[in-house]
Structure formats: C-alpha cells, structure tokens
PDB file of C-alpha atoms in Angstrom:
ATOM      1  CA  MET E 250      18.788 -27.263 -33.623  1.00  0.00           C
ATOM      2  CA  SER E 251      15.977 -25.439 -35.750  1.00  0.00           C
ATOM      3  CA  ASP E 252      15.900 -26.184 -39.401  1.00  0.00           C
ATOM      4  CA  PRO E 253      16.665 -22.828 -40.812  1.00  0.00           C
ATOM      5  CA  ARG E 254      14.012 -23.627 -43.650  1.00  0.00           C
ATOM      6  CA  ALA E 255      11.055 -23.714 -40.879  1.00  0.00           C
ATOM      7  CA  GLY E 256       9.726 -20.173 -42.263  1.00  0.00           C
ATOM      8  CA  HIS E 257       9.546 -20.837 -45.365  1.00  0.00           C
ATOM      9  CA  ARG E 258       6.479 -22.493 -47.414  1.00  0.00           C
ATOM     10  CA  ASP E 259       6.165 -25.892 -47.291  1.00  0.00           C
ATOM     11  CA  PRO E 260       8.609 -27.414 -50.087  1.00  0.00           C
ATOM     12  CA  GLY E 261       6.139 -30.190 -50.815  1.00  0.00           C
ATOM     13  CA  ARG E 262       8.836 -32.898 -50.956  1.00  0.00           C
ATOM     14  CA  TYR E 263      12.061 -33.078 -48.886  1.00  0.00           C
ATOM     15  CA  GLY E 264      14.998 -31.865 -50.532  1.00  0.00           C
ATOM     16  CA  PHE E 265      13.535 -29.241 -52.795  1.00  0.00           C
ATOM     17  CA  GLU E 266      11.875 -26.034 -53.266  1.00  0.00           C
ATOM     18  CA  ALA E 267       8.283 -24.785 -54.094  1.00  0.00           C
ATOM     19  CA  PHE E 268       8.404 -22.946 -57.230  1.00  0.00           C
ATOM     20  CA  ASP E 269       5.568 -21.612 -59.225  1.00  0.00           C
ATOM     21  CA  CYS E 270       4.621 -22.557 -62.732  1.00  0.00           C
ATOM     22  CA  ALA E 271       3.225 -21.205 -65.732  1.00  0.00           C
ATOM     23  CA  PRO E 272      -0.023 -22.572 -65.177  1.00  0.00           C
ATOM     24  CA  ALA E 273      -0.438 -21.907 -61.006  1.00  0.00           C
ATOM     25  CA  LEU E 274       0.384 -18.469 -62.147  1.00  0.00           C
ATOM     26  CA  ARG E 275      -2.557 -18.336 -64.840  1.00  0.00           C
ATOM     27  CA  LEU E 276      -5.036 -19.847 -62.057  1.00  0.00           C
ATOM     28  CA  GLU E 277      -4.451 -17.422 -59.273  1.00  0.00           C
ATOM     29  CA  ALA E 278      -4.563 -14.627 -61.897  1.00  0.00           C
ATOM     30  CA  HIS E 279      -7.808 -16.336 -62.908  1.00  0.00           C
ATOM     31  CA  GLU E 280      -9.238 -16.718 -59.760  1.00  0.00           C
ATOM     32  CA  ARG E 281      -8.111 -13.028 -58.422  1.00  0.00           C
ATOM     33  CA  VAL E 282     -10.376 -11.778 -61.823  1.00  0.00           C
ATOM     34  CA  SER E 283     -12.764 -13.884 -60.491  1.00  0.00           C
ATOM     35  CA  ASN E 284     -12.975 -12.818 -57.255  1.00  0.00           C
ATOM     36  CA  LEU E 285     -13.251  -9.126 -58.684  1.00  0.00           C
ATOM     37  CA  HIS E 286     -15.948 -10.289 -60.839  1.00  0.00           C
ATOM     38  CA  VAL E 287     -17.961 -11.623 -58.245  1.00  0.00           C
ATOM     39  CA  GLU E 288     -17.033  -8.594 -55.735  1.00  0.00           C
ATOM     40  CA  GLY E 289     -18.494  -6.031 -58.425  1.00  0.00           C
ATOM     41  CA  LEU E 290     -21.627  -8.138 -59.148  1.00  0.00           C
ATOM     42  CA  ASN E 291     -22.404  -8.236 -55.304  1.00  0.00           C
ATOM     43  CA  ARG E 292     -22.094  -4.253 -55.337  1.00  0.00           C
ATOM     44  CA  ARG E 293     -24.436  -4.153 -57.876  1.00  0.00           C
ATOM     45  CA  ALA E 294     -26.667  -6.616 -56.187  1.00  0.00           C
ATOM     46  CA  GLU E 295     -26.609  -4.029 -52.862  1.00  0.00           C
ATOM     47  CA  LYS E 296     -27.348  -0.770 -55.403  1.00  0.00           C
ATOM     48  CA  LEU E 297     -30.024  -2.691 -57.029  1.00  0.00           C
ATOM     49  CA  GLU E 298     -31.993  -3.821 -53.704  1.00  0.00           C
ATOM     50  CA  ALA E 299     -31.288  -0.362 -52.260  1.00  0.00           C
ATOM     51  CA  LEU E 300     -33.341   0.619 -55.345  1.00  0.00           C
ATOM     52  CA  ILE E 301     -35.527  -1.715 -55.160  1.00  0.00           C
ATOM     53  CA  ASP E 302     -36.016  -0.360 -51.506  1.00  0.00           C
ATOM     54  CA  LYS E 303     -36.361   3.076 -52.256  1.00  0.00           C
ATOM     55  CA  LEU E 304     -39.066   2.507 -55.002  1.00  0.00           C
ATOM     56  CA  GLU E 305     -41.004   0.252 -52.803  1.00  0.00           C
ATOM     57  CA  LYS E 306     -41.536   3.276 -50.297  1.00  0.00           C
ATOM     58  CA  ARG E 307     -42.557   5.503 -53.480  1.00  0.00           C
ATOM     59  CA  LEU E 308     -45.057   3.220 -54.438  1.00  0.00           C
ATOM     60  CA  TRP E 309     -46.557   2.371 -51.000  1.00  0.00           C
ATOM     61  CA  LEU E 310     -46.528   6.504 -50.650  1.00  0.00           C
ATOM     62  CA  THR E 311     -48.546   6.775 -53.774  1.00  0.00           C
ATOM     63  CA  VAL E 312     -50.599   3.588 -53.227  1.00  0.00           C
ATOM     64  CA  TYR E 313     -51.709   5.319 -49.522  1.00  0.00           C
ATOM     65  CA  GLY E 314     -51.997   8.791 -51.575  1.00  0.00           C
ATOM     66  CA  VAL E 315     -54.946   7.172 -53.914  1.00  0.00           C
ATOM     67  CA  VAL E 316     -56.481   5.648 -51.073  1.00  0.00           C
ATOM     68  CA  ALA E 317     -56.328   9.479 -49.479  1.00  0.00           C
ATOM     69  CA  VAL E 318     -57.888  10.849 -51.666  1.00  0.00           C
ATOM     70  CA  ILE E 319     -60.389   8.314 -52.359  1.00  0.00           C
ATOM     71  CA  LEU E 320     -61.736   8.349 -48.856  1.00  0.00           C
ATOM     72  CA  ALA E 321     -62.088  11.944 -48.736  1.00  0.00           C
ATOM     73  CA  GLU E 322     -63.923  12.076 -51.862  1.00  0.00           C
ATOM     74  CA  ALA E 323     -66.501   9.482 -50.227  1.00  0.00           C
ATOM     75  CA  PHE E 324     -66.603  11.504 -47.501  1.00  0.00           C
ATOM     76  CA  GLN E 325     -67.105  14.583 -49.139  1.00  0.00           C
ATOM     77  CA  SER E 326     -70.434  12.793 -50.956  1.00  0.00           C
ATOM     78  CA  ILE E 327     -71.792  11.812 -48.049  1.00  0.00           C
ATOM     79  CA  MET E 328     -71.126  15.483 -46.124  1.00  0.00           C
ATOM     80  CA  THR E 329     -73.349  16.713 -49.209  1.00  0.00           C
ATOM     81  CA  ALA E 330     -75.530  14.016 -49.268  1.00  0.00           C
ATOM     82  CA  ALA E 331     -76.871  13.943 -45.411  1.00  0.00           C
ATOM     83  CA  PRO E 332     -76.612  17.637 -44.315  1.00  0.00           C
ATOM     84  CA  LEU E 333     -76.309  19.198 -40.793  1.00  0.00           C
ATOM     85  CA  ALA E 334     -79.739  18.625 -38.803  1.00  0.00           C
ATOM     86  CA  GLY E 335     -80.284  22.222 -38.155  1.00  0.00           C
ATOM     87  CA  PRO E 336     -83.205  24.117 -36.497  1.00  0.00           C
ATOM     88  CA  PRO E 337     -86.564  23.863 -37.982  1.00  0.00           C
TER      89      PRO E 337
END
C-alpha cells in the first residue's frame, strides 16, 4: 500500500499537516527581496566592470598616443640636428 500523502510536503510530525505561518511568509518575502537586491547589485557591478575596462582601453590608447608624439618629436629633432651627408 502506498501512502496517499507521499507526494506532499514533509509534514514535520506525523498526523499534522504543514502550514504556512505569517513569520515564515514574511521571512520568505524578505529573502526574495534580498535576492532581488543582490542580483541588482551584481548587475551594477558587472556594468561598472565593463565601463572600467573601456576606460582602461581609452587610457592606454592615450598613453600610447602621447609616447608616439614624444618619439616623433625626438626623431624630428635628431633629423634636423644631423643633416644627411651629401656630396661636398
């Protein structure tokens, strides 16, 4: 013989059915709200991380641009200081 209540929730104690009480419902609602807050914070953190990555790429591009300008000016000053040797 199978128990007709086998598919139901565990009653806790035999002979008594499980029931939802107000404090437990309030706790579950608080847990759901807390989970929503944590998920929102995680999404914000991921967006901030993506923005920081973009900013880092832009910063490195700026650094490389400044270095390129400095090297170009140095090369230009070397070229003007030492003219190419031509026929006398």
